[in-house]
């Protein structure tokens, strides 16, 4: 984590890491002190066990998401549901304790779940677990936001509608994708055949620059100033994308696994535990003038999803 080239550019303070020993799915929790946010960043595939999780794509009943009254026909990707259960058991308790105690000088006012690829799936489902358990915090409860990158479709329409109208009602959910991503392009037909769909709003972004696109008739074009997509850019399913590295490039940032100097490339033995006291520490990032490198452009506006555009 300390070796990441984006650590100081981001201005985020890493508070701790967790790894589920069964599925080896991982997450890092960050504090964004200037914006008064806690960010739960779920890691994408980094080892053979993670890829095995991805391949467990058979739909199963959504009975392990900390929810009650889930429709009997609500189905979810088997591997992602299993990974989210183990990951939430590790990250949930210290995250909730941090929100309850508010140990920082500036009060935490926002919680963001985010991730890429496998991490996009576990981020969404961990947010579902969060909504069920965090309400016990009373006044300390904070409604989360969800932002994913290159994430797969993970559930059928019945579960997607249940989540939008139930546990995730009113939660901003944004899925950032691009049409050069081979995982998305080449699996779109399979997901459609399985009846899988997105829970939130899908928005196209550029793989190599901090730019998002929208349809010309989309109201968000005017609201956020996002340009329409390049008409030469094909839609999903119209071609075969082949460069797997494009799955790891999003908005000018490489989000794939790295081999760090002096560290294994597969995340160790998967037994690393989240130390609760790490969540309690108040660490301040270096001021911008001391951070090496050039930060990504900031458009200065947040992008909020419009849940009314989705089928209820």
Coordinates of C-alpha atoms in Angstrom, one line a residue:
X1 CA 0.0 0.0 0.0
X2 CA 2.8 2.4 0.9
X3 CA 4.5 1.6 -2.5
X4 CA 1.5 2.7 -4.5
X5 CA 2.4 5.5 -7.0
X6 CA -1.0 7.0 -6.3
X7 CA -0.8 7.2 -2.5
X8 CA 0.4 10.8 -2.1
X9 CA -1.3 12.0 -5.3
X10 CA -4.7 11.0 -4.0
X11 CA -4.2 12.7 -0.6
X12 CA -6.0 9.7 1.0
X13 CA -4.9 8.3 4.4
X14 CA -4.8 4.5 4.4
X15 CA -6.3 3.2 7.6
X16 CA -5.9 -0.6 7.2
X17 CA -6.3 -3.6 4.9
X18 CA -8.4 -6.7 5.2
X19 CA -8.3 -10.1 3.3
X20 CA -10.9 -12.8 3.6
X21 CA -8.9 -15.9 4.1
X22 CA -11.4 -18.1 2.3
X23 CA -11.8 -16.3 -1.0
X24 CA -8.7 -14.0 -0.6
X25 CA -10.9 -11.0 -1.6
X26 CA -9.4 -7.8 -0.2
X27 CA -10.2 -4.3 0.7
X28 CA -8.4 -1.2 1.9
X29 CA -10.1 1.5 4.0
X30 CA -9.0 5.1 3.4
X31 CA -9.9 8.4 5.1
X32 CA -10.3 11.4 2.9
X33 CA -10.0 14.1 5.6
X34 CA -10.6 17.2 3.3
X35 CA -13.9 15.7 2.1
X36 CA -14.8 14.1 5.4
X37 CA -15.2 10.7 3.8
X38 CA -14.4 7.1 4.6
X39 CA -13.7 5.1 1.4
X40 CA -13.9 1.3 1.3
X41 CA -11.9 0.3 -1.8
X42 CA -12.4 -3.4 -2.7
X43 CA -9.5 -5.0 -4.6
X44 CA -9.9 -6.7 -8.0
X45 CA -8.6 -10.1 -9.0
X46 CA -5.0 -10.6 -7.9
X47 CA -4.5 -14.3 -7.5
X48 CA -5.8 -17.7 -8.7
X49 CA -8.4 -17.9 -6.0
X50 CA -9.8 -14.6 -7.1
X51 CA -10.1 -15.8 -10.6
X52 CA -11.8 -18.9 -9.3
X53 CA -14.4 -16.7 -7.6
X54 CA -15.1 -14.9 -10.9
X55 CA -15.8 -18.3 -12.6
X56 CA -18.4 -19.2 -10.1
X57 CA -20.9 -17.3 -12.2
X58 CA -23.9 -19.7 -11.7
X59 CA -26.9 -17.8 -10.3
X60 CA -27.9 -18.8 -6.8
X61 CA -30.6 -17.5 -4.5
X62 CA -29.6 -14.2 -2.8
X63 CA -29.9 -15.6 0.7
X64 CA -26.6 -14.4 2.2
X65 CA -26.7 -10.6 1.8
X66 CA -27.8 -9.7 5.4
X67 CA -31.3 -9.1 4.1
X68 CA -34.8 -10.4 4.9
X69 CA -37.8 -10.7 2.6
X70 CA -35.6 -11.1 -0.5
X71 CA -37.8 -12.3 -3.4
X72 CA -37.6 -16.0 -3.9
X73 CA -36.7 -15.5 -7.6
X74 CA -33.8 -13.1 -6.7
X75 CA -30.6 -14.5 -8.0
X76 CA -26.9 -13.4 -7.6
X77 CA -23.5 -14.5 -8.9
X78 CA -22.5 -17.4 -6.6
X79 CA -18.8 -16.4 -6.3
X80 CA -19.5 -12.7 -5.6
X81 CA -22.0 -13.4 -2.9
X82 CA -19.6 -15.8 -1.2
X83 CA -16.7 -13.3 -1.4
X84 CA -18.8 -10.4 -0.1
X85 CA -19.9 -12.4 3.0
X86 CA -16.3 -13.2 4.0
X87 CA -15.1 -9.7 3.2
X88 CA -17.8 -7.9 5.1
X89 CA -17.1 -10.1 8.2
X90 CA -13.6 -8.6 8.1
X91 CA -14.2 -5.0 7.2
X92 CA -17.6 -4.4 8.7
X93 CA -17.0 -4.4 12.5
X94 CA -14.0 -1.9 12.5
X95 CA -15.7 0.3 9.9
X96 CA -18.9 0.5 12.0
X97 CA -16.9 1.1 15.1
X98 CA -15.1 4.0 13.4
X99 CA -18.3 5.6 12.4
X100 CA -19.7 5.2 15.9
X101 CA -16.6 6.7 17.6
X102 CA -15.8 9.4 15.1
X103 CA -12.1 9.5 16.1
X104 CA -11.0 12.2 13.7
X105 CA -10.8 15.9 14.1
X106 CA -13.3 16.4 11.3
X107 CA -16.5 14.5 11.4
X108 CA -17.0 11.8 8.8
X109 CA -20.0 12.7 6.7
X110 CA -19.8 10.3 3.8
X111 CA -19.0 6.6 3.2
X112 CA -18.1 5.5 -0.3
X113 CA -17.8 1.8 -1.5
X114 CA -15.8 1.5 -4.6
X115 CA -13.8 -1.2 -6.5
X116 CA -12.7 -2.5 -9.9
X117 CA -13.8 -5.7 -11.6
X118 CA -14.2 -8.3 -8.8
X119 CA -13.8 -5.4 -6.4
X120 CA -16.7 -3.6 -8.1
X121 CA -18.9 -6.6 -7.4
X122 CA -17.8 -7.0 -3.7
X123 CA -18.1 -3.3 -3.2
X124 CA -21.8 -3.3 -4.2
X125 CA -22.6 -6.3 -2.1
X126 CA -20.7 -5.1 0.9
X127 CA -22.7 -1.9 0.7
X128 CA -25.8 -4.1 0.9
X129 CA -24.5 -5.7 4.1
X130 CA -23.6 -2.3 5.4
X131 CA -27.1 -1.0 4.9
X132 CA -28.5 -3.8 7.0
X133 CA -26.1 -3.6 9.9
X134 CA -25.1 0.1 10.0
X135 CA -28.6 1.3 10.8
X136 CA -28.0 0.1 14.4
X137 CA -25.7 3.1 14.7
X138 CA -28.6 5.4 15.1
X139 CA -27.5 9.0 14.5
X140 CA -24.1 7.8 13.4
X141 CA -25.6 6.1 10.4
X142 CA -24.4 7.5 7.1
X143 CA -26.1 6.5 3.8
X144 CA -23.3 5.3 1.5
X145 CA -22.5 6.0 -2.2
X146 CA -21.3 3.3 -4.6
X147 CA -18.9 4.0 -7.5
X148 CA -17.6 1.0 -9.5
X149 CA -15.1 0.7 -12.4
X150 CA -15.2 -2.1 -14.9
X151 CA -17.6 -4.1 -12.8
X152 CA -19.5 -7.1 -14.0
X153 CA -23.3 -7.4 -13.9
X154 CA -23.9 -9.6 -10.9
X155 CA -27.6 -10.3 -10.4
X156 CA -30.9 -10.9 -12.2
X157 CA -33.6 -8.3 -12.6
X158 CA -35.6 -9.4 -9.6
X159 CA -32.7 -8.8 -7.2
X160 CA -31.6 -5.6 -8.9
X161 CA -35.1 -4.1 -8.5
X162 CA -35.3 -5.3 -4.9
X163 CA -32.0 -3.6 -4.1
X164 CA -32.9 -0.4 -5.8
X165 CA -36.3 -0.2 -4.1
X166 CA -35.2 -1.7 -0.8
X167 CA -31.9 -1.7 1.0
X168 CA -30.2 0.6 -1.6
X169 CA -33.1 3.0 -2.1
X170 CA -31.9 6.5 -2.4
X171 CA -28.2 5.4 -2.6
X172 CA -26.3 6.9 -5.5
X173 CA -24.8 4.0 -7.6
X174 CA -22.6 4.7 -10.6
X175 CA -21.0 2.1 -12.8
X176 CA -18.1 3.5 -14.9
X177 CA -17.3 1.4 -17.9
X178 CA -15.6 1.8 -21.3
X179 CA -16.1 0.0 -24.6
X180 CA -12.4 -1.0 -24.9
X181 CA -12.7 -3.2 -21.8
X182 CA -12.6 -6.8 -23.0
X183 CA -14.1 -8.3 -19.9
X184 CA -17.2 -6.1 -20.3
X185 CA -17.4 -6.3 -24.1
X186 CA -16.9 -10.1 -24.4
X187 CA -19.2 -11.0 -21.5
X188 CA -22.1 -8.7 -22.3
X189 CA -23.9 -11.4 -24.3
X190 CA -23.4 -14.0 -21.6
X191 CA -24.8 -11.6 -18.9
X192 CA -27.8 -10.8 -21.1
X193 CA -28.5 -14.5 -21.6
X194 CA -28.4 -15.0 -17.9
X195 CA -30.8 -12.2 -17.3
X196 CA -28.2 -10.2 -15.3
X197 CA -28.4 -6.4 -15.1
X198 CA -26.9 -3.4 -13.4
X199 CA -28.2 -2.2 -10.1
X200 CA -27.2 1.4 -10.7
X201 CA -26.6 3.8 -13.6
X202 CA -24.0 2.9 -16.2
X203 CA -21.8 5.7 -17.6
X204 CA -19.1 5.5 -20.2
X205 CA -15.7 6.9 -19.4
X206 CA -12.4 7.2 -21.2
X207 CA -9.7 4.6 -20.4
X208 CA -6.8 7.1 -20.7
X209 CA -8.1 10.4 -19.3
X210 CA -10.4 11.6 -16.5
X211 CA -13.4 12.0 -18.9
X212 CA -16.9 10.7 -18.8
X213 CA -19.4 10.6 -21.7
X214 CA -23.2 10.5 -22.0
X215 CA -25.8 10.2 -24.7
X216 CA -26.7 13.4 -26.6
X217 CA -30.3 13.3 -25.3
X218 CA -29.3 12.6 -21.8
X219 CA -30.1 15.3 -19.3
X220 CA -26.8 14.7 -17.5
X221 CA -25.0 16.0 -20.5
X222 CA -26.3 19.5 -19.8
X223 CA -26.1 19.2 -16.0
X224 CA -22.5 17.9 -15.9
X225 CA -21.1 19.1 -19.1
X226 CA -20.1 15.6 -20.2
X227 CA -19.5 15.3 -24.0
X228 CA -21.4 12.7 -26.0
X229 CA -19.6 9.5 -26.9
X230 CA -17.5 9.3 -30.0
X231 CA -19.9 8.0 -32.7
X232 CA -17.1 5.8 -33.9
X233 CA -16.9 4.1 -30.5
X234 CA -18.8 0.8 -30.8
X235 CA -21.3 -0.3 -28.3
X236 CA -20.8 -3.4 -26.2
X237 CA -21.4 -6.6 -28.2
X238 CA -20.5 -5.0 -31.6
X239 CA -16.9 -6.1 -31.6
X240 CA -14.4 -8.3 -29.7
X241 CA -12.0 -6.5 -27.4
X242 CA -8.8 -8.3 -27.0
X243 CA -6.3 -6.3 -25.0
X244 CA -6.7 -7.4 -21.4
X245 CA -4.7 -4.5 -20.2
X246 CA -7.6 -2.2 -21.2
X247 CA -9.6 -3.9 -18.4
X248 CA -7.1 -2.3 -16.0
X249 CA -7.0 1.2 -17.5
X250 CA -9.7 3.6 -16.3
X251 CA -9.7 7.4 -16.5
X252 CA -6.0 7.5 -16.9
X253 CA -5.2 5.3 -13.9
X254 CA -3.9 1.7 -14.0
X255 CA -6.0 -0.2 -11.6
X256 CA -4.6 -3.7 -12.1
X257 CA -2.4 -5.8 -9.8
X258 CA 1.3 -4.9 -9.4
X259 CA 4.4 -6.7 -8.1
X260 CA 5.8 -4.5 -5.4
X261 CA 9.5 -4.5 -4.6
X262 CA 10.1 -6.8 -1.7
X263 CA 6.5 -8.0 -1.7
X264 CA 4.8 -10.9 -3.3
X265 CA 2.5 -10.2 -6.2
X266 CA -0.4 -12.3 -5.0
X267 CA -1.2 -10.5 -1.8
X268 CA 0.7 -12.8 0.5
X269 CA -1.0 -15.8 2.1
X270 CA -4.3 -14.1 2.3
X271 CA -4.2 -14.2 6.1
X272 CA -3.5 -10.5 6.7
X273 CA -6.0 -9.2 9.3
X274 CA -7.4 -5.7 9.7
X275 CA -6.1 -4.4 13.0
X276 CA -8.9 -2.4 14.5
X277 CA -6.5 0.1 16.1
X278 CA -5.4 1.1 12.6
X279 CA -8.9 2.4 12.0
X280 CA -8.7 4.5 15.2
X281 CA -5.5 6.2 14.3
X282 CA -5.7 9.8 13.0
X283 CA -3.2 10.1 10.2
X284 CA -2.9 13.2 8.1
X285 CA -1.7 13.0 4.4
X286 CA 1.2 15.1 3.2
X287 CA 0.1 18.5 2.0
X288 CA -0.2 18.9 -1.8
X289 CA 3.0 20.9 -2.1
X290 CA 4.9 17.9 -0.7
X291 CA 3.4 15.2 -2.8
X292 CA 5.4 14.0 -5.9
X293 CA 3.7 13.7 -9.3
X294 CA 0.8 15.4 -10.9
X295 CA -2.7 14.8 -9.7
X296 CA -5.5 13.9 -12.0
X297 CA -7.7 16.7 -13.3
X298 CA -10.6 17.4 -11.0
X299 CA -13.8 18.4 -13.0
X300 CA -15.0 20.2 -9.9
X301 CA -18.5 18.5 -10.0
X302 CA -19.7 15.3 -8.5
X303 CA -21.8 12.9 -10.6
X304 CA -24.9 11.7 -9.0
X305 CA -26.9 8.8 -10.5
X306 CA -30.5 9.2 -11.4
X307 CA -32.2 6.2 -10.0
X308 CA -35.5 7.2 -11.6
X309 CA -34.1 6.3 -15.0
X310 CA -33.9 2.6 -13.9
X311 CA -36.8 0.2 -14.2
X312 CA -38.6 -0.2 -10.9

